[in-house]
Amino acid sequence: MALDTETPVNSLGFAKPPSETRVVVAMSGGVDSSVVAAYLADQGYDVVGVTLQLYDHGAALAKKGACCAGIDIHDARRVAEERGFPHYVLDYENIFKDAVIDEFADSYLAGATPVPCIRCNERVKFKDLLETAKDLEADCMATGHYIQRKMGPNGPELHCAEDANRDQSYFLFSTTPEQLEFLRFPLGHLPSKDATRQMAAQYGLSVADKPDSQDICFVPNGNYASVIEKLRPGAVEPGEIVHTDGRVLGQHNGVIHYTIGQRRGLGIGGLSEPLYVVKLDVDRKQVVVGPKEMLATRTIPVREINWLGDAPFTSQKEWHVSVKVRSTRPPREAIIRPLSDTTAEVELLTPEEGVSPGQACVFYETGGSRIFGGGWIWKGE
């Protein structure tokens, strides 16, 4: 299956032959980025593959479904050798720890539910790696993300992937207009992941049947608590599980083991009503539980907003959009009321359950595919 080639001269939008167009491909070692690299090389582009080593080789070798370490670096290098383009591995362990892992741990300890994949894109892949691509005199940088870059009347716009089941827009809301000028997403218009794997088989890639990566790359088996306890020894303290009416229902061994909206595994059985985590009070070391209706949230404070609309964010008192407050949920209609260039109050027209500080609130065109940016949910005052 061919990728999109609807451009003035070449499929990446440059008015020159592919052979004179240098593309740095961010290669994680997985199927998606490998297909992007193979496709662009096959089209005659001057492809340079770059893989970031984000954490320890040895620890990653034993972890299935990781990316950017161990066996994945080997797989990326092998694809480059098979398709005949140069490949470089850059050691980003220290940068990744400082920019992503440390904040992940501190956010959990503060009672938030962070999304480190967004921070990785924002602070590492689309920042330092993008600058490296420019240092290599690349015309653009391509990735295997499932999202679309479309040209609008005011320049490039960010749009959801054609395949809603693969769409990664939630994790890319912080892509700036300047970055969008330089980035390309060749897989965004494909109808399904099967189409990507068909292309991998077509190119004879050794990773054609490689499983998709799962969970957060530096968190083995999804066990966040064990990672945080290792990063912040002694910081995890026990406390009480408390009902919103003040009753002490039990004990916990650290708020990091709980998330807003959690029902299972609370360790407080024998009650007549189902209870959910409605608040994590770090200062008092309390996990606060209550009935489901207490999870409903209508107003959300959002900060660190990256705005991708055509007019300035504060040029209107209200923006009528749809928003996602978790990656797995569909967009819901909302009203954004800007407070500054980077802060706002978001009103959900239909209350959502389990809205948690540390998650992203991503803005979408209602009834359309365009992404207008987003920000981070926080606790407010």
Short mmCIF file of C-alpha atoms in Angstrom, two decimals:
data_model
loop_
_atom_site.label_atom_id
_atom_site.label_comp_id
_atom_site.label_asym_id
_atom_site.label_seq_id
_atom_site.Cartn_x
_atom_site.Cartn_y
_atom_site.Cartn_z
CA MET A 1 0.00 0.00 0.00
CA ALA A 2 1.39 3.40 -0.94
CA LEU A 3 1.61 6.32 1.44
CA ASP A 4 0.19 9.76 0.72
CA THR A 5 1.95 11.56 -2.15
CA GLU A 6 -0.36 14.52 -2.69
CA THR A 7 2.25 17.32 -2.71
CA PRO A 8 3.72 19.86 -5.17
CA VAL A 9 6.86 17.93 -6.09
CA ASN A 10 7.67 15.25 -3.56
CA SER A 11 5.59 13.44 -0.98
CA LEU A 12 7.03 15.46 1.92
CA GLY A 13 6.08 18.83 0.44
CA PHE A 14 9.43 20.04 -0.83
CA ALA A 15 9.95 21.49 -4.29
CA LYS A 16 12.94 19.33 -5.10
CA PRO A 17 13.65 15.67 -5.90
CA PRO A 18 13.54 13.14 -3.04
CA SER A 19 17.26 12.43 -3.54
CA GLU A 20 18.00 16.04 -2.56
CA THR A 21 15.66 15.94 0.46
CA ARG A 22 17.29 14.79 3.69
CA VAL A 23 14.93 13.22 6.23
CA VAL A 24 15.91 12.23 9.75
CA VAL A 25 13.65 9.36 10.84
CA ALA A 26 13.18 8.88 14.59
CA MET A 27 13.52 5.09 14.88
CA SER A 28 12.35 3.38 18.07
CA GLY A 29 13.03 -0.12 16.77
CA GLY A 30 9.34 -0.88 16.31
CA VAL A 31 7.29 -1.62 13.22
CA ASP A 32 5.86 1.87 12.69
CA SER A 33 9.06 3.90 12.55
CA SER A 34 10.81 1.11 10.63
CA VAL A 35 8.12 1.25 7.93
CA VAL A 36 8.45 5.03 7.71
CA ALA A 37 12.21 4.74 7.21
CA ALA A 38 11.93 1.91 4.67
CA TYR A 39 9.21 3.71 2.70
CA LEU A 40 11.13 6.98 2.49
CA ALA A 41 14.34 5.19 1.52
CA ASP A 42 12.43 3.27 -1.14
CA GLN A 43 11.11 6.58 -2.51
CA GLY A 44 14.68 7.78 -2.93
CA TYR A 45 14.90 10.21 0.00
CA ASP A 46 18.21 10.88 1.72
CA VAL A 47 17.23 9.02 4.91
CA VAL A 48 19.19 9.16 8.16
CA GLY A 49 17.92 6.93 10.97
CA VAL A 50 18.40 8.10 14.56
CA THR A 51 17.58 6.08 17.68
CA LEU A 52 17.68 7.51 21.19
CA GLN A 53 18.94 5.27 23.96
CA LEU A 54 16.72 6.48 26.77
CA TYR A 55 17.60 4.14 29.60
CA ASP A 56 19.87 1.29 30.58
CA HIS A 57 20.58 -1.37 27.96
CA GLY A 58 20.77 -4.25 30.42
CA ALA A 59 17.51 -3.50 32.20
CA ALA A 60 15.68 -3.15 28.92
CA LEU A 61 16.93 -6.35 27.31
CA ALA A 62 14.80 -8.42 29.64
CA LYS A 63 11.68 -6.31 29.20
CA LYS A 64 9.32 -7.15 26.37
CA GLY A 65 7.35 -4.38 24.75
CA ALA A 66 9.79 -1.59 25.57
CA CYS A 67 11.24 0.95 23.19
CA CYS A 68 14.42 2.93 22.77
CA ALA A 69 16.77 0.53 24.52
CA GLY A 70 18.37 -2.90 24.28
CA ILE A 71 16.96 -5.15 21.57
CA ASP A 72 15.06 -2.25 20.01
CA ILE A 73 18.28 -0.39 19.20
CA HIS A 74 19.54 -3.56 17.57
CA ASP A 75 16.32 -3.88 15.54
CA ALA A 76 16.50 -0.27 14.33
CA ARG A 77 20.13 -0.71 13.27
CA ARG A 78 19.26 -3.92 11.45
CA VAL A 79 16.46 -2.23 9.47
CA ALA A 80 18.88 0.53 8.44
CA GLU A 81 21.39 -2.06 7.27
CA GLU A 82 18.70 -3.95 5.35
CA ARG A 83 17.49 -0.82 3.56
CA GLY A 84 20.91 0.77 3.06
CA PHE A 85 20.80 4.07 4.94
CA PRO A 86 22.96 5.40 7.82
CA HIS A 87 21.83 4.94 11.40
CA TYR A 88 23.01 6.62 14.59
CA VAL A 89 22.37 5.89 18.26
CA LEU A 90 22.43 8.86 20.64
CA ASP A 91 22.82 8.42 24.40
CA TYR A 92 19.98 10.38 25.96
CA GLU A 93 19.82 8.56 29.30
CA ASN A 94 20.65 11.60 31.44
CA ILE A 95 18.37 13.94 29.49
CA PHE A 96 15.51 11.42 29.65
CA LYS A 97 15.93 10.94 33.38
CA ASP A 98 16.03 14.66 34.10
CA ALA A 99 13.22 15.65 31.72
CA VAL A 100 10.83 12.72 32.07
CA ILE A 101 11.52 10.07 34.72
CA ASP A 102 12.17 12.41 37.66
CA GLU A 103 8.99 14.40 37.02
CA PHE A 104 7.05 11.15 36.67
CA ALA A 105 8.14 10.06 40.15
CA ASP A 106 7.59 13.46 41.76
CA SER A 107 4.13 13.81 40.19
CA TYR A 108 2.97 10.49 41.56
CA LEU A 109 4.30 11.38 45.00
CA ALA A 110 2.32 14.63 44.77
CA GLY A 111 -0.91 12.69 44.17
CA ALA A 112 -1.10 13.27 40.41
CA THR A 113 -1.36 10.75 37.57
CA PRO A 114 1.32 11.77 35.05
CA VAL A 115 1.60 10.90 31.35
CA PRO A 116 5.36 10.58 30.72
CA CYS A 117 4.94 9.72 27.02
CA ILE A 118 3.71 13.27 26.39
CA ARG A 119 6.68 14.76 28.24
CA CYS A 120 9.03 12.52 26.25
CA ASN A 121 7.64 13.79 22.95
CA GLU A 122 7.66 17.38 24.20
CA ARG A 123 11.02 17.54 25.95
CA VAL A 124 13.13 14.92 24.19
CA LYS A 125 11.93 13.70 20.79
CA PHE A 126 10.43 16.93 19.46
CA LYS A 127 12.99 19.15 21.18
CA ASP A 128 16.52 17.76 21.40
CA LEU A 129 16.15 15.15 18.65
CA LEU A 130 14.52 17.69 16.37
CA GLU A 131 17.45 20.06 16.93
CA THR A 132 19.83 17.19 16.16
CA ALA A 133 17.98 16.64 12.89
CA LYS A 134 18.54 20.29 12.00
CA ASP A 135 22.24 19.95 12.92
CA LEU A 136 22.38 17.08 10.42
CA GLU A 137 21.06 19.55 7.81
CA ALA A 138 17.81 17.64 7.42
CA ASP A 139 14.89 19.22 5.61
CA CYS A 140 12.46 17.56 8.03
CA MET A 141 12.09 14.86 10.67
CA ALA A 142 9.66 11.96 10.21
CA THR A 143 8.19 9.73 12.92
CA GLY A 144 5.93 6.68 13.06
CA HIS A 145 3.21 8.41 15.07
CA TYR A 146 -0.40 7.94 14.01
CA ILE A 147 -1.43 11.55 13.50
CA GLN A 148 -1.84 13.76 10.46
CA ARG A 149 -0.19 17.01 9.43
CA LYS A 150 -2.35 18.88 6.93
CA MET A 151 -1.76 22.22 5.25
CA GLY A 152 -4.39 24.83 6.14
CA PRO A 153 -4.85 28.45 5.07
CA ASN A 154 -2.55 29.60 7.89
CA GLY A 155 0.07 26.86 7.65
CA PRO A 156 0.37 23.24 8.84
CA GLU A 157 -2.36 21.92 11.11
CA LEU A 158 -2.46 18.88 13.40
CA HIS A 159 -5.27 16.39 12.70
CA CYS A 160 -6.31 13.03 14.14
CA ALA A 161 -5.16 9.84 12.45
CA GLU A 162 -7.45 8.26 9.87
CA ASP A 163 -7.67 5.14 12.06
CA ALA A 164 -9.34 6.28 15.30
CA ASN A 165 -8.15 3.11 17.05
CA ARG A 166 -4.50 4.07 16.43
CA ASP A 167 -4.81 7.83 16.86
CA GLN A 168 -2.03 9.28 19.06
CA SER A 169 -3.16 12.90 19.10
CA TYR A 170 -3.64 12.88 22.89
CA PHE A 171 0.09 12.29 23.31
CA LEU A 172 1.14 14.96 20.81
CA PHE A 173 -0.98 17.96 21.82
CA SER A 174 2.11 19.90 22.96
CA THR A 175 3.62 19.92 19.45
CA THR A 176 4.24 23.60 18.70
CA PRO A 177 3.56 25.37 15.38
CA GLU A 178 7.32 25.73 14.87
CA GLN A 179 7.87 22.00 15.40
CA LEU A 180 4.95 21.18 13.10
CA GLU A 181 6.67 23.05 10.29
CA PHE A 182 9.58 20.58 10.50
CA LEU A 183 7.76 17.34 11.36
CA ARG A 184 6.19 14.75 9.06
CA PHE A 185 3.90 11.81 10.00
CA PRO A 186 3.73 9.47 6.96
CA LEU A 187 1.50 6.85 8.64
CA GLY A 188 -1.30 9.13 9.81
CA HIS A 189 -3.60 8.61 6.83
CA LEU A 190 -3.38 4.79 6.76
CA PRO A 191 -6.67 2.97 7.44
CA SER A 192 -5.30 0.50 10.02
CA LYS A 193 -2.26 -0.99 11.72
CA ASP A 194 -2.69 -4.00 9.43
CA ALA A 195 -1.81 -1.72 6.52
CA THR A 196 1.45 -0.80 8.26
CA ARG A 197 2.34 -4.44 8.85
CA GLN A 198 1.53 -5.24 5.21
CA MET A 199 4.04 -2.60 4.19
CA ALA A 200 6.62 -4.02 6.61
CA ALA A 201 6.16 -7.44 5.00
CA GLN A 202 6.31 -5.88 1.54
CA TYR A 203 9.70 -4.35 2.35
CA GLY A 204 10.87 -7.60 3.96
CA LEU A 205 11.60 -5.93 7.28
CA SER A 206 12.85 -8.16 10.07
CA VAL A 207 10.47 -6.39 12.50
CA ALA A 208 7.32 -7.03 10.42
CA ASP A 209 5.78 -9.30 13.07
CA LYS A 210 7.23 -7.56 16.11
CA PRO A 211 4.60 -6.92 18.83
CA ASP A 212 3.57 -3.35 19.60
CA SER A 213 5.19 -1.69 22.59
CA GLN A 214 3.09 -1.75 25.76
CA ASP A 215 2.86 0.44 28.86
CA ILE A 216 5.48 3.07 29.70
CA CYS A 217 8.91 2.11 28.41
CA PHE A 218 10.76 2.46 31.73
CA VAL A 219 8.04 0.82 33.87
CA PRO A 220 8.35 -3.00 33.90
CA ASN A 221 4.99 -4.80 33.78
CA GLY A 222 3.08 -1.60 34.49
CA ASN A 223 4.24 -1.56 38.12
CA TYR A 224 4.56 2.20 38.66
CA ALA A 225 4.90 1.96 42.43
CA SER A 226 8.04 -0.20 42.33
CA VAL A 227 9.74 2.26 39.97
CA ILE A 228 8.88 5.24 42.18
CA GLU A 229 10.03 3.47 45.33
CA LYS A 230 13.35 2.77 43.60
CA LEU A 231 13.73 6.36 42.40
CA ARG A 232 12.63 7.95 45.68
CA PRO A 233 13.62 5.58 48.51
CA GLY A 234 11.73 6.29 51.71
CA ALA A 235 9.38 8.78 50.10
CA VAL A 236 6.41 6.41 50.07
CA GLU A 237 4.63 6.56 53.42
CA PRO A 238 1.60 4.64 54.74
CA GLY A 239 -1.58 6.35 55.86
CA GLU A 240 -5.34 6.06 56.22
CA ILE A 241 -8.13 5.27 53.78
CA VAL A 242 -10.85 7.74 54.73
CA HIS A 243 -14.49 8.08 53.64
CA THR A 244 -15.61 11.55 52.60
CA ASP A 245 -17.85 11.55 55.69
CA GLY A 246 -14.74 11.27 57.89
CA ARG A 247 -14.82 7.56 58.74
CA VAL A 248 -11.48 5.78 58.72
CA LEU A 249 -12.04 2.60 56.68
CA GLY A 250 -8.56 1.13 56.55
CA GLN A 251 -4.86 1.64 55.98
CA HIS A 252 -2.77 2.01 52.84
CA ASN A 253 0.96 1.69 52.20
CA GLY A 254 1.38 4.78 50.02
CA VAL A 255 -0.84 7.08 47.93
CA ILE A 256 1.21 6.18 44.84
CA HIS A 257 -0.64 2.85 44.74
CA TYR A 258 -3.96 4.62 43.99
CA THR A 259 -5.48 6.72 41.23
CA ILE A 260 -8.57 8.92 41.02
CA GLY A 261 -11.59 6.80 40.03
CA GLN A 262 -10.08 3.50 41.23
CA ARG A 263 -12.55 1.01 42.66
CA ARG A 264 -10.78 -2.34 42.73
CA GLY A 265 -7.99 -3.27 45.11
CA LEU A 266 -8.81 -0.74 47.82
CA GLY A 267 -8.63 -3.32 50.57
CA ILE A 268 -11.79 -2.10 52.32
CA GLY A 269 -14.25 -4.91 51.64
CA GLY A 270 -17.43 -5.65 53.54
CA LEU A 271 -19.11 -2.31 52.85
CA SER A 272 -22.67 -2.02 51.61
CA GLU A 273 -21.89 0.49 48.84
CA PRO A 274 -19.20 0.50 46.13
CA LEU A 275 -16.59 3.15 46.86
CA TYR A 276 -14.14 4.91 44.58
CA VAL A 277 -11.00 6.96 45.12
CA VAL A 278 -12.19 10.57 44.86
CA LYS A 279 -9.14 12.38 46.20
CA LEU A 280 -5.49 11.78 47.09
CA ASP A 281 -4.47 14.00 50.02
CA VAL A 282 -0.68 13.80 50.01
CA ASP A 283 -0.16 16.24 52.88
CA ARG A 284 -2.36 14.15 55.21
CA LYS A 285 -1.25 10.88 53.62
CA GLN A 286 -4.91 10.02 53.04
CA VAL A 287 -6.68 8.15 50.27
CA VAL A 288 -10.19 9.61 50.28
CA VAL A 289 -13.01 7.41 49.00
CA GLY A 290 -16.66 8.06 48.30
CA PRO A 291 -19.65 7.14 46.11
CA LYS A 292 -19.38 7.23 42.33
CA GLU A 293 -21.34 10.45 41.92
CA MET A 294 -18.55 12.32 43.72
CA LEU A 295 -16.24 11.58 40.80
CA ALA A 296 -18.27 13.72 38.43
CA THR A 297 -16.32 16.82 37.40
CA ARG A 298 -17.63 19.72 35.34
CA THR A 299 -14.95 22.41 35.75
CA ILE A 300 -11.26 21.67 35.13
CA PRO A 301 -8.31 24.04 35.71
CA VAL A 302 -5.74 23.64 32.91
CA ARG A 303 -2.25 25.11 32.63
CA GLU A 304 0.85 24.94 30.40
CA ILE A 305 -1.47 25.28 27.42
CA ASN A 306 -0.10 24.84 23.91
CA TRP A 307 -2.56 26.51 21.55
CA LEU A 308 -2.74 25.49 17.88
CA GLY A 309 -5.70 27.59 16.81
CA ASP A 310 -5.49 30.17 14.03
CA ALA A 311 -6.36 33.18 16.24
CA PRO A 312 -4.50 33.97 19.51
CA PHE A 313 -5.78 31.98 22.49
CA THR A 314 -6.82 35.06 24.47
CA SER A 315 -8.48 36.76 21.49
CA GLN A 316 -11.83 35.24 22.54
CA LYS A 317 -13.49 34.93 25.92
CA GLU A 318 -14.71 31.44 25.08
CA TRP A 319 -13.74 28.66 22.71
CA HIS A 320 -16.35 26.00 21.98
CA VAL A 321 -14.49 22.75 21.34
CA SER A 322 -14.42 19.11 22.43
CA VAL A 323 -11.86 17.79 24.89
CA LYS A 324 -10.31 14.53 26.00
CA VAL A 325 -9.32 14.19 29.64
CA ARG A 326 -7.87 10.69 29.22
CA SER A 327 -6.35 9.03 26.19
CA THR A 328 -8.89 6.20 26.20
CA ARG A 329 -11.99 8.39 26.29
CA PRO A 330 -13.80 10.00 23.36
CA PRO A 331 -13.81 13.81 23.08
CA ARG A 332 -16.65 15.53 24.93
CA GLU A 333 -18.06 18.98 24.16
CA ALA A 334 -16.69 21.74 26.35
CA ILE A 335 -16.11 25.48 26.68
CA ILE A 336 -12.60 26.82 27.21
CA ARG A 337 -12.34 30.15 29.04
CA PRO A 338 -8.80 31.55 28.73
CA LEU A 339 -7.30 33.10 31.88
CA SER A 340 -3.94 33.86 30.25
CA ASP A 341 -1.92 32.69 27.24
CA THR A 342 -1.21 29.38 29.01
CA THR A 343 -3.98 28.88 31.59
CA ALA A 344 -7.71 28.34 31.31
CA GLU A 345 -10.83 26.99 32.93
CA VAL A 346 -12.49 24.22 30.97
CA GLU A 347 -16.20 23.59 31.48
CA LEU A 348 -17.47 20.17 30.41
CA LEU A 349 -21.02 20.30 29.08
CA THR A 350 -21.47 16.77 30.42
CA PRO A 351 -19.57 16.00 33.65
CA GLU A 352 -16.77 13.42 33.41
CA GLU A 353 -15.81 10.89 36.07
CA GLY A 354 -12.28 10.30 37.27
CA VAL A 355 -10.68 13.54 36.05
CA SER A 356 -7.21 13.47 37.58
CA PRO A 357 -4.48 16.08 38.08
CA GLY A 358 -1.44 15.20 35.99
CA GLN A 359 -3.45 14.03 32.99
CA ALA A 360 -3.73 16.07 29.81
CA CYS A 361 -6.80 17.95 28.60
CA VAL A 362 -6.58 17.96 24.81
CA PHE A 363 -8.67 20.27 22.62
CA TYR A 364 -10.38 19.03 19.45
CA GLU A 365 -12.54 20.53 16.73
CA THR A 366 -16.11 19.46 17.51
CA GLY A 367 -17.32 17.22 14.71
CA GLY A 368 -13.97 17.45 12.93
CA SER A 369 -10.45 16.04 13.05
CA ARG A 370 -8.32 19.06 13.92
CA ILE A 371 -6.41 19.32 17.21
CA PHE A 372 -6.27 22.77 18.77
CA GLY A 373 -3.63 21.86 21.36
CA GLY A 374 -4.23 21.27 25.04
CA GLY A 375 -2.79 21.59 28.51
CA TRP A 376 -2.28 19.85 31.83
CA ILE A 377 -4.98 19.27 34.41
CA TRP A 378 -4.01 20.48 37.87
CA LYS A 379 -5.55 20.76 41.29
CA GLY A 380 -6.05 24.51 41.35
CA GLU A 381 -6.00 26.54 44.50
#
